[in-house]
Amino acid sequence: MGMLGQYVMVDEDTLERMMEMDGSELMDTLEKLIESGSEYYDIDKLWEELHLALTGVSASEPIEGDPLSEAVVGVHVFEVEEEDGFFACTEQDELEDIIAAMQQVDFDQLKTDGVAEELRAALKGEFAGLLDFYGKALAGGKHVIFSVA
């Protein structure tokens, strides 16, 4: 996939409105939320590598029901045209299980053979940043929208 990934916290009303939008409306809404001060986490292009490190498979093949896969790519995929990007949400009540699974990961024990040390360190940092972001979302009672564009 190789495109930029971003996570944005949203409240219940915003999530409900977004579920009715098409891809271009979703992207516009996310950009406006960020500009207006909504908390977000920018994982850049490393979401694909992080998914691979955590699950052993590409993010283009997410593993339904796997909290580590869902940590990276979200739980509920929005039905939008492929050219509009990828959007998924993780609802607030799903964050606890994802956080618990992430807290069990010993990043130093992951099979990242052949991955340069610099990339491994970057992935470890992104993992920690994403875990912290999810903790804030859970504490704030927010849902998380993951987008790739």
Short mmCIF file of C-alpha atoms in Angstrom, two decimals:
data_model
loop_
_atom_site.label_atom_id
_atom_site.label_comp_id
_atom_site.label_asym_id
_atom_site.label_seq_id
_atom_site.Cartn_x
_atom_site.Cartn_y
_atom_site.Cartn_z
CA MET A 1 0.00 0.00 0.00
CA GLY A 2 2.80 2.41 0.95
CA MET A 3 0.66 5.46 1.66
CA LEU A 4 0.47 7.72 4.70
CA GLY A 5 -1.45 6.49 7.73
CA GLN A 6 -3.05 8.61 10.43
CA TYR A 7 -5.18 8.02 13.52
CA VAL A 8 -7.69 10.63 14.72
CA MET A 9 -9.78 10.64 17.90
CA VAL A 10 -13.49 11.36 17.38
CA ASP A 11 -16.55 11.53 19.62
CA GLU A 12 -19.72 9.47 19.17
CA ASP A 13 -21.63 12.13 17.21
CA THR A 14 -18.76 12.66 14.80
CA LEU A 15 -18.34 8.91 14.26
CA GLU A 16 -22.04 8.51 13.49
CA ARG A 17 -21.91 11.35 10.95
CA MET A 18 -18.75 9.93 9.36
CA MET A 19 -20.32 6.51 8.87
CA GLU A 20 -22.67 8.12 6.32
CA MET A 21 -19.90 9.84 4.31
CA ASP A 22 -18.06 8.86 1.16
CA GLY A 23 -14.26 8.77 0.96
CA SER A 24 -13.63 12.38 -0.05
CA GLU A 25 -16.00 13.65 2.66
CA LEU A 26 -14.24 11.43 5.21
CA MET A 27 -10.81 12.83 4.32
CA ASP A 28 -12.10 16.42 4.40
CA THR A 29 -13.72 15.82 7.78
CA LEU A 30 -10.56 14.29 9.25
CA GLU A 31 -8.46 17.20 8.01
CA LYS A 32 -10.91 19.70 9.55
CA LEU A 33 -10.89 17.79 12.85
CA ILE A 34 -7.10 17.91 13.01
CA GLU A 35 -7.03 21.60 12.10
CA SER A 36 -9.58 22.31 14.85
CA GLY A 37 -7.49 20.58 17.49
CA SER A 38 -8.63 16.94 17.59
CA GLU A 39 -5.89 14.66 18.86
CA TYR A 40 -4.23 12.61 16.15
CA TYR A 41 -1.26 10.32 15.63
CA ASP A 42 0.63 10.38 12.36
CA ILE A 43 2.34 7.05 11.64
CA ASP A 44 3.40 8.12 8.14
CA LYS A 45 4.34 5.12 5.98
CA LEU A 46 5.35 2.82 8.84
CA TRP A 47 1.86 1.39 9.48
CA GLU A 48 2.43 -1.34 6.88
CA GLU A 49 5.79 -2.34 8.38
CA LEU A 50 4.35 -2.24 11.90
CA HIS A 51 1.50 -4.55 10.89
CA LEU A 52 3.98 -6.96 9.33
CA ALA A 53 6.20 -6.90 12.45
CA LEU A 54 3.24 -7.51 14.80
CA THR A 55 1.36 -10.13 12.77
CA GLY A 56 3.74 -11.59 10.20
CA VAL A 57 1.39 -10.64 7.34
CA SER A 58 0.82 -7.61 5.15
CA ALA A 59 -1.67 -4.96 6.23
CA SER A 60 -3.44 -5.60 2.93
CA GLU A 61 -4.50 -8.91 4.57
CA PRO A 62 -5.76 -7.76 8.00
CA ILE A 63 -6.58 -10.51 10.47
CA GLU A 64 -10.15 -10.17 11.67
CA GLY A 65 -10.40 -10.58 15.42
CA ASP A 66 -6.64 -10.21 15.96
CA PRO A 67 -6.17 -7.25 18.32
CA LEU A 68 -2.63 -6.56 17.06
CA SER A 69 -3.80 -6.43 13.45
CA GLU A 70 -6.74 -4.27 14.52
CA ALA A 71 -4.38 -2.00 16.48
CA VAL A 72 -2.76 -1.01 13.20
CA VAL A 73 -5.60 -1.05 10.65
CA GLY A 74 -8.72 -0.62 12.78
CA VAL A 75 -11.69 -2.90 13.39
CA HIS A 76 -14.56 -1.65 11.21
CA VAL A 77 -13.73 -0.77 7.60
CA PHE A 78 -15.69 2.01 5.92
CA GLU A 79 -17.17 1.10 2.56
CA VAL A 80 -15.56 3.63 0.21
CA GLU A 81 -14.13 3.52 -3.28
CA GLU A 82 -10.54 2.24 -3.27
CA GLU A 83 -9.23 5.38 -4.98
CA ASP A 84 -10.64 7.47 -2.09
CA GLY A 85 -8.28 5.79 0.38
CA PHE A 86 -8.80 3.42 3.29
CA PHE A 87 -10.78 4.30 6.41
CA ALA A 88 -11.55 2.18 9.45
CA CYS A 89 -12.69 2.85 12.98
CA THR A 90 -12.01 1.32 16.33
CA GLU A 91 -14.77 2.04 18.77
CA GLN A 92 -14.03 3.14 22.31
CA ASP A 93 -15.25 -0.13 23.83
CA GLU A 94 -12.82 -2.09 21.62
CA LEU A 95 -9.74 -0.17 22.70
CA GLU A 96 -9.25 -1.95 26.02
CA ASP A 97 -8.64 -5.37 24.40
CA ILE A 98 -6.32 -3.84 21.80
CA ILE A 99 -4.33 -2.00 24.47
CA ALA A 100 -4.09 -5.17 26.58
CA ALA A 101 -2.74 -7.12 23.58
CA MET A 102 -0.26 -4.37 22.74
CA GLN A 103 0.99 -4.28 26.34
CA GLN A 104 1.86 -8.00 26.07
CA VAL A 105 4.16 -7.42 23.09
CA ASP A 106 7.88 -7.59 23.77
CA PHE A 107 9.00 -5.64 20.75
CA ASP A 108 12.57 -6.88 21.10
CA GLN A 109 11.32 -10.47 20.67
CA LEU A 110 9.38 -9.85 17.45
CA LYS A 111 10.56 -11.59 14.31
CA THR A 112 11.97 -8.69 12.38
CA ASP A 113 14.80 -10.61 10.75
CA GLY A 114 16.41 -8.71 7.95
CA VAL A 115 15.03 -5.39 9.17
CA ALA A 116 17.67 -2.72 9.53
CA GLU A 117 18.29 -1.64 13.12
CA GLU A 118 17.26 1.92 12.25
CA LEU A 119 13.87 0.74 10.94
CA ARG A 120 13.43 -1.59 13.92
CA ALA A 121 14.00 1.35 16.29
CA ALA A 122 11.55 3.50 14.30
CA LEU A 123 8.90 0.77 14.45
CA LYS A 124 9.41 0.37 18.19
CA GLY A 125 8.91 4.12 18.61
CA GLU A 126 5.76 4.12 16.46
CA PHE A 127 4.40 1.17 18.43
CA ALA A 128 4.95 3.00 21.73
CA GLY A 129 3.41 6.19 20.31
CA LEU A 130 0.35 4.33 19.04
CA LEU A 131 -0.10 2.54 22.37
CA ASP A 132 0.04 5.89 24.18
CA PHE A 133 -2.45 7.39 21.71
CA TYR A 134 -4.89 4.53 22.27
CA GLY A 135 -4.56 4.97 26.04
CA LYS A 136 -5.51 8.64 25.70
CA ALA A 137 -8.47 7.76 23.47
CA LEU A 138 -9.72 5.19 25.97
CA ALA A 139 -9.31 7.58 28.89
CA GLY A 140 -11.13 10.31 26.96
CA GLY A 141 -13.99 8.06 25.86
CA LYS A 142 -13.12 8.60 22.18
CA HIS A 143 -13.28 6.40 19.11
CA VAL A 144 -10.34 6.23 16.69
CA ILE A 145 -10.49 6.62 12.92
CA PHE A 146 -7.55 5.21 10.94
CA SER A 147 -7.08 6.59 7.45
CA VAL A 148 -4.63 5.90 4.66
CA ALA A 149 -4.31 8.30 1.78
#
